[in-house]
Amino acid sequence: MKPGTLFFDGACGMCTRSKDLLLRFDRTGKIRTEPLQGHGVAERLGVAQDRLLDAVRWIDSTGTVYAGAEAVNAALSTALGTRIPLTVYRIPGIRFFEDVVYQWVVEHRYKFPGTTPHCEAYPAAC
């Protein structure tokens, strides 16, 4: 799997906890993370500033950008060193289900328990 960077909502405690969990699963050492609130992120990802926090983003070493549930699966595939999560996601019924669940989580993410948000712990990064 290609190395890449996961861009997450650094103001969200649940998102920060999820990012930390992904890093614990990273058996390949190919995962980097950055908050979506970082300087110049919208331009690097080619996303309008007002749409940036709509979804987690993954950019691999070829410059391909993934968003939402697909981004989570791409990052998990890289962390585990197997294409299985991304391959399973691409099955039509599973894609639909994961996308629906992901969207619901995004809309309620600030209500979930988490940890100290990244931007609170590292304000200079945001």
mmCIF file with all atom_site columns, C-alpha atoms in Angstrom:
data_model
loop_
_atom_site.group_PDB
_atom_site.id
_atom_site.type_symbol
_atom_site.label_atom_id
_atom_site.label_alt_id
_atom_site.label_comp_id
_atom_site.label_asym_id
_atom_site.label_entity_id
_atom_site.label_seq_id
_atom_site.pdbx_PDB_ins_code
_atom_site.Cartn_x
_atom_site.Cartn_y
_atom_site.Cartn_z
_atom_site.occupancy
_atom_site.B_iso_or_equiv
_atom_site.pdbx_formal_charge
_atom_site.auth_seq_id
_atom_site.auth_comp_id
_atom_site.auth_asym_id
_atom_site.auth_atom_id
_atom_site.pdbx_PDB_model_num
ATOM 1   C CA . MET A 1 1   ? 0.000   0.000  0.000  1.00 0.00 ? 1   MET A CA 1
ATOM 2   C CA . LYS A 1 2   ? 1.111   3.532  -0.723 1.00 0.00 ? 2   LYS A CA 1
ATOM 3   C CA . PRO A 1 3   ? 2.220   5.838  2.096  1.00 0.00 ? 3   PRO A CA 1
ATOM 4   C CA . GLY A 1 4   ? -0.056  8.765  2.760  1.00 0.00 ? 4   GLY A CA 1
ATOM 5   C CA . THR A 1 5   ? -1.435  11.380 5.096  1.00 0.00 ? 5   THR A CA 1
ATOM 6   C CA . LEU A 1 6   ? -4.747  11.288 6.922  1.00 0.00 ? 6   LEU A CA 1
ATOM 7   C CA . PHE A 1 7   ? -6.311  14.727 7.418  1.00 0.00 ? 7   PHE A CA 1
ATOM 8   C CA . PHE A 1 8   ? -8.778  14.774 10.307 1.00 0.00 ? 8   PHE A CA 1
ATOM 9   C CA . ASP A 1 9   ? -10.887 17.297 12.229 1.00 0.00 ? 9   ASP A CA 1
ATOM 10  C CA . GLY A 1 10  ? -8.407  18.483 14.840 1.00 0.00 ? 10  GLY A CA 1
ATOM 11  C CA . ALA A 1 11  ? -11.145 20.253 16.829 1.00 0.00 ? 11  ALA A CA 1
ATOM 12  C CA . CYS A 1 12  ? -12.997 16.970 17.376 1.00 0.00 ? 12  CYS A CA 1
ATOM 13  C CA . GLY A 1 13  ? -12.122 14.757 20.354 1.00 0.00 ? 13  GLY A CA 1
ATOM 14  C CA . MET A 1 14  ? -13.599 11.634 18.747 1.00 0.00 ? 14  MET A CA 1
ATOM 15  C CA . CYS A 1 15  ? -11.701 12.333 15.518 1.00 0.00 ? 15  CYS A CA 1
ATOM 16  C CA . THR A 1 16  ? -8.462  12.792 17.451 1.00 0.00 ? 16  THR A CA 1
ATOM 17  C CA . ARG A 1 17  ? -9.044  9.526  19.319 1.00 0.00 ? 17  ARG A CA 1
ATOM 18  C CA . SER A 1 18  ? -9.783  7.736  16.023 1.00 0.00 ? 18  SER A CA 1
ATOM 19  C CA . LYS A 1 19  ? -6.572  9.135  14.505 1.00 0.00 ? 19  LYS A CA 1
ATOM 20  C CA . ASP A 1 20  ? -4.611  7.920  17.536 1.00 0.00 ? 20  ASP A CA 1
ATOM 21  C CA . LEU A 1 21  ? -6.151  4.462  17.195 1.00 0.00 ? 21  LEU A CA 1
ATOM 22  C CA . LEU A 1 22  ? -5.220  4.308  13.512 1.00 0.00 ? 22  LEU A CA 1
ATOM 23  C CA . LEU A 1 23  ? -1.623  5.172  14.386 1.00 0.00 ? 23  LEU A CA 1
ATOM 24  C CA . ARG A 1 24  ? -1.566  2.325  16.924 1.00 0.00 ? 24  ARG A CA 1
ATOM 25  C CA . PHE A 1 25  ? -2.652  -0.072 14.151 1.00 0.00 ? 25  PHE A CA 1
ATOM 26  C CA . ASP A 1 26  ? 0.005   1.250  11.756 1.00 0.00 ? 26  ASP A CA 1
ATOM 27  C CA . ARG A 1 27  ? 2.200   -1.805 11.186 1.00 0.00 ? 27  ARG A CA 1
ATOM 28  C CA . THR A 1 28  ? 3.831   -0.306 8.094  1.00 0.00 ? 28  THR A CA 1
ATOM 29  C CA . GLY A 1 29  ? 5.018   3.084  9.356  1.00 0.00 ? 29  GLY A CA 1
ATOM 30  C CA . LYS A 1 30  ? 3.534   4.655  6.204  1.00 0.00 ? 30  LYS A CA 1
ATOM 31  C CA . ILE A 1 31  ? 0.877   6.816  7.902  1.00 0.00 ? 31  ILE A CA 1
ATOM 32  C CA . ARG A 1 32  ? 1.180   10.521 8.613  1.00 0.00 ? 32  ARG A CA 1
ATOM 33  C CA . THR A 1 33  ? -1.590  12.627 10.103 1.00 0.00 ? 33  THR A CA 1
ATOM 34  C CA . GLU A 1 34  ? -2.435  16.308 10.021 1.00 0.00 ? 34  GLU A CA 1
ATOM 35  C CA . PRO A 1 35  ? -5.414  18.329 11.200 1.00 0.00 ? 35  PRO A CA 1
ATOM 36  C CA . LEU A 1 36  ? -7.720  19.684 8.522  1.00 0.00 ? 36  LEU A CA 1
ATOM 37  C CA . GLN A 1 37  ? -7.346  23.054 10.270 1.00 0.00 ? 37  GLN A CA 1
ATOM 38  C CA . GLY A 1 38  ? -3.643  23.257 9.354  1.00 0.00 ? 38  GLY A CA 1
ATOM 39  C CA . HIS A 1 39  ? -2.240  26.036 7.185  1.00 0.00 ? 39  HIS A CA 1
ATOM 40  C CA . GLY A 1 40  ? -2.746  25.496 3.450  1.00 0.00 ? 40  GLY A CA 1
ATOM 41  C CA . VAL A 1 41  ? -4.550  22.154 3.781  1.00 0.00 ? 41  VAL A CA 1
ATOM 42  C CA . ALA A 1 42  ? -7.500  23.114 1.554  1.00 0.00 ? 42  ALA A CA 1
ATOM 43  C CA . GLU A 1 43  ? -5.147  24.056 -1.271 1.00 0.00 ? 43  GLU A CA 1
ATOM 44  C CA . ARG A 1 44  ? -3.033  20.901 -0.877 1.00 0.00 ? 44  ARG A CA 1
ATOM 45  C CA . LEU A 1 45  ? -6.133  18.718 -1.053 1.00 0.00 ? 45  LEU A CA 1
ATOM 46  C CA . GLY A 1 46  ? -7.881  20.730 -3.761 1.00 0.00 ? 46  GLY A CA 1
ATOM 47  C CA . VAL A 1 47  ? -10.959 21.240 -1.579 1.00 0.00 ? 47  VAL A CA 1
ATOM 48  C CA . ALA A 1 48  ? -12.881 24.468 -1.072 1.00 0.00 ? 48  ALA A CA 1
ATOM 49  C CA . GLN A 1 49  ? -12.232 25.909 2.385  1.00 0.00 ? 49  GLN A CA 1
ATOM 50  C CA . ASP A 1 50  ? -15.945 25.856 3.263  1.00 0.00 ? 50  ASP A CA 1
ATOM 51  C CA . ARG A 1 51  ? -16.115 22.092 2.436  1.00 0.00 ? 51  ARG A CA 1
ATOM 52  C CA . LEU A 1 52  ? -12.908 21.077 4.181  1.00 0.00 ? 52  LEU A CA 1
ATOM 53  C CA . LEU A 1 53  ? -14.491 19.839 7.425  1.00 0.00 ? 53  LEU A CA 1
ATOM 54  C CA . ASP A 1 54  ? -17.197 17.841 5.604  1.00 0.00 ? 54  ASP A CA 1
ATOM 55  C CA . ALA A 1 55  ? -15.083 14.676 5.709  1.00 0.00 ? 55  ALA A CA 1
ATOM 56  C CA . VAL A 1 56  ? -11.806 13.119 6.737  1.00 0.00 ? 56  VAL A CA 1
ATOM 57  C CA . ARG A 1 57  ? -9.352  13.057 3.808  1.00 0.00 ? 57  ARG A CA 1
ATOM 58  C CA . TRP A 1 58  ? -6.556  10.703 2.791  1.00 0.00 ? 58  TRP A CA 1
ATOM 59  C CA . ILE A 1 59  ? -3.932  11.639 0.215  1.00 0.00 ? 59  ILE A CA 1
ATOM 60  C CA . ASP A 1 60  ? -1.591  8.914  -0.919 1.00 0.00 ? 60  ASP A CA 1
ATOM 61  C CA . SER A 1 61  ? 1.927   9.291  -2.277 1.00 0.00 ? 61  SER A CA 1
ATOM 62  C CA . THR A 1 62  ? 0.624   9.571  -5.860 1.00 0.00 ? 62  THR A CA 1
ATOM 63  C CA . GLY A 1 63  ? -1.513  12.576 -4.919 1.00 0.00 ? 63  GLY A CA 1
ATOM 64  C CA . THR A 1 64  ? -4.831  10.709 -5.090 1.00 0.00 ? 64  THR A CA 1
ATOM 65  C CA . VAL A 1 65  ? -7.274  12.190 -2.569 1.00 0.00 ? 65  VAL A CA 1
ATOM 66  C CA . TYR A 1 66  ? -9.984  10.091 -0.912 1.00 0.00 ? 66  TYR A CA 1
ATOM 67  C CA . ALA A 1 67  ? -12.769 11.450 1.309  1.00 0.00 ? 67  ALA A CA 1
ATOM 68  C CA . GLY A 1 68  ? -15.118 10.075 3.946  1.00 0.00 ? 68  GLY A CA 1
ATOM 69  C CA . ALA A 1 69  ? -15.503 6.330  4.471  1.00 0.00 ? 69  ALA A CA 1
ATOM 70  C CA . GLU A 1 70  ? -13.299 5.632  1.452  1.00 0.00 ? 70  GLU A CA 1
ATOM 71  C CA . ALA A 1 71  ? -10.512 7.702  3.049  1.00 0.00 ? 71  ALA A CA 1
ATOM 72  C CA . VAL A 1 72  ? -10.834 5.762  6.295  1.00 0.00 ? 72  VAL A CA 1
ATOM 73  C CA . ASN A 1 73  ? -10.591 2.471  4.404  1.00 0.00 ? 73  ASN A CA 1
ATOM 74  C CA . ALA A 1 74  ? -7.613  3.647  2.344  1.00 0.00 ? 74  ALA A CA 1
ATOM 75  C CA . ALA A 1 75  ? -5.769  4.747  5.500  1.00 0.00 ? 75  ALA A CA 1
ATOM 76  C CA . LEU A 1 76  ? -6.625  1.496  7.288  1.00 0.00 ? 76  LEU A CA 1
ATOM 77  C CA . SER A 1 77  ? -5.425  -0.513 4.270  1.00 0.00 ? 77  SER A CA 1
ATOM 78  C CA . THR A 1 78  ? -2.082  1.300  4.403  1.00 0.00 ? 78  THR A CA 1
ATOM 79  C CA . ALA A 1 79  ? -1.789  0.898  8.172  1.00 0.00 ? 79  ALA A CA 1
ATOM 80  C CA . LEU A 1 80  ? -2.445  -2.837 8.002  1.00 0.00 ? 80  LEU A CA 1
ATOM 81  C CA . GLY A 1 81  ? -0.422  -3.379 4.841  1.00 0.00 ? 81  GLY A CA 1
ATOM 82  C CA . THR A 1 82  ? -3.309  -5.026 2.976  1.00 0.00 ? 82  THR A CA 1
ATOM 83  C CA . ARG A 1 83  ? -5.829  -3.866 0.390  1.00 0.00 ? 83  ARG A CA 1
ATOM 84  C CA . ILE A 1 84  ? -8.651  -5.773 2.097  1.00 0.00 ? 84  ILE A CA 1
ATOM 85  C CA . PRO A 1 85  ? -10.398 -2.801 3.826  1.00 0.00 ? 85  PRO A CA 1
ATOM 86  C CA . LEU A 1 86  ? -10.429 -0.702 0.637  1.00 0.00 ? 86  LEU A CA 1
ATOM 87  C CA . THR A 1 87  ? -11.414 -3.671 -1.547 1.00 0.00 ? 87  THR A CA 1
ATOM 88  C CA . VAL A 1 88  ? -14.317 -4.592 0.743  1.00 0.00 ? 88  VAL A CA 1
ATOM 89  C CA . TYR A 1 89  ? -15.447 -0.947 0.862  1.00 0.00 ? 89  TYR A CA 1
ATOM 90  C CA . ARG A 1 90  ? -15.705 -0.890 -2.931 1.00 0.00 ? 90  ARG A CA 1
ATOM 91  C CA . ILE A 1 91  ? -18.357 -3.638 -2.949 1.00 0.00 ? 91  ILE A CA 1
ATOM 92  C CA . PRO A 1 92  ? -21.532 -1.684 -3.885 1.00 0.00 ? 92  PRO A CA 1
ATOM 93  C CA . GLY A 1 93  ? -23.764 -2.645 -0.933 1.00 0.00 ? 93  GLY A CA 1
ATOM 94  C CA . ILE A 1 94  ? -20.983 -2.229 1.578  1.00 0.00 ? 94  ILE A CA 1
ATOM 95  C CA . ARG A 1 95  ? -19.958 1.121  0.098  1.00 0.00 ? 95  ARG A CA 1
ATOM 96  C CA . PHE A 1 96  ? -23.524 2.396  0.467  1.00 0.00 ? 96  PHE A CA 1
ATOM 97  C CA . PHE A 1 97  ? -23.799 1.179  4.077  1.00 0.00 ? 97  PHE A CA 1
ATOM 98  C CA . GLU A 1 98  ? -20.416 2.588  5.130  1.00 0.00 ? 98  GLU A CA 1
ATOM 99  C CA . ASP A 1 99  ? -21.128 5.922  3.445  1.00 0.00 ? 99  ASP A CA 1
ATOM 100 C CA . VAL A 1 100 ? -24.485 6.257  5.256  1.00 0.00 ? 100 VAL A CA 1
ATOM 101 C CA . VAL A 1 101 ? -22.970 5.357  8.634  1.00 0.00 ? 101 VAL A CA 1
ATOM 102 C CA . TYR A 1 102 ? -19.982 7.646  8.029  1.00 0.00 ? 102 TYR A CA 1
ATOM 103 C CA . GLN A 1 103 ? -22.232 10.601 7.156  1.00 0.00 ? 103 GLN A CA 1
ATOM 104 C CA . TRP A 1 104 ? -24.288 10.065 10.322 1.00 0.00 ? 104 TRP A CA 1
ATOM 105 C CA . VAL A 1 105 ? -21.126 9.952  12.443 1.00 0.00 ? 105 VAL A CA 1
ATOM 106 C CA . VAL A 1 106 ? -19.797 13.141 10.801 1.00 0.00 ? 106 VAL A CA 1
ATOM 107 C CA . GLU A 1 107 ? -23.024 14.971 11.576 1.00 0.00 ? 107 GLU A CA 1
ATOM 108 C CA . HIS A 1 108 ? -22.869 13.915 15.258 1.00 0.00 ? 108 HIS A CA 1
ATOM 109 C CA . ARG A 1 109 ? -19.093 13.744 15.832 1.00 0.00 ? 109 ARG A CA 1
ATOM 110 C CA . TYR A 1 110 ? -18.930 16.448 18.483 1.00 0.00 ? 110 TYR A CA 1
ATOM 111 C CA . LYS A 1 111 ? -21.396 14.487 20.653 1.00 0.00 ? 111 LYS A CA 1
ATOM 112 C CA . PHE A 1 112 ? -19.219 11.364 20.870 1.00 0.00 ? 112 PHE A CA 1
ATOM 113 C CA . PRO A 1 113 ? -16.697 10.858 23.673 1.00 0.00 ? 113 PRO A CA 1
ATOM 114 C CA . GLY A 1 114 ? -13.118 11.341 22.687 1.00 0.00 ? 114 GLY A CA 1
ATOM 115 C CA . THR A 1 115 ? -9.876  12.720 23.961 1.00 0.00 ? 115 THR A CA 1
ATOM 116 C CA . THR A 1 116 ? -8.430  16.212 24.092 1.00 0.00 ? 116 THR A CA 1
ATOM 117 C CA . PRO A 1 117 ? -8.839  17.539 20.546 1.00 0.00 ? 117 PRO A CA 1
ATOM 118 C CA . HIS A 1 118 ? -5.573  17.789 18.639 1.00 0.00 ? 118 HIS A CA 1
ATOM 119 C CA . CYS A 1 119 ? -5.987  21.528 18.033 1.00 0.00 ? 119 CYS A CA 1
ATOM 120 C CA . GLU A 1 120 ? -6.474  22.107 21.751 1.00 0.00 ? 120 GLU A CA 1
ATOM 121 C CA . ALA A 1 121 ? -3.357  20.104 22.623 1.00 0.00 ? 121 ALA A CA 1
ATOM 122 C CA . TYR A 1 122 ? -1.259  21.502 19.731 1.00 0.00 ? 122 TYR A CA 1
ATOM 123 C CA . PRO A 1 123 ? -2.698  24.937 18.842 1.00 0.00 ? 123 PRO A CA 1
ATOM 124 C CA . ALA A 1 124 ? 0.288   25.870 16.655 1.00 0.00 ? 124 ALA A CA 1
ATOM 125 C CA . ALA A 1 125 ? -0.587  22.980 14.294 1.00 0.00 ? 125 ALA A CA 1
ATOM 126 C CA . CYS A 1 126 ? -4.021  24.404 13.696 1.00 0.00 ? 126 CYS A CA 1
#
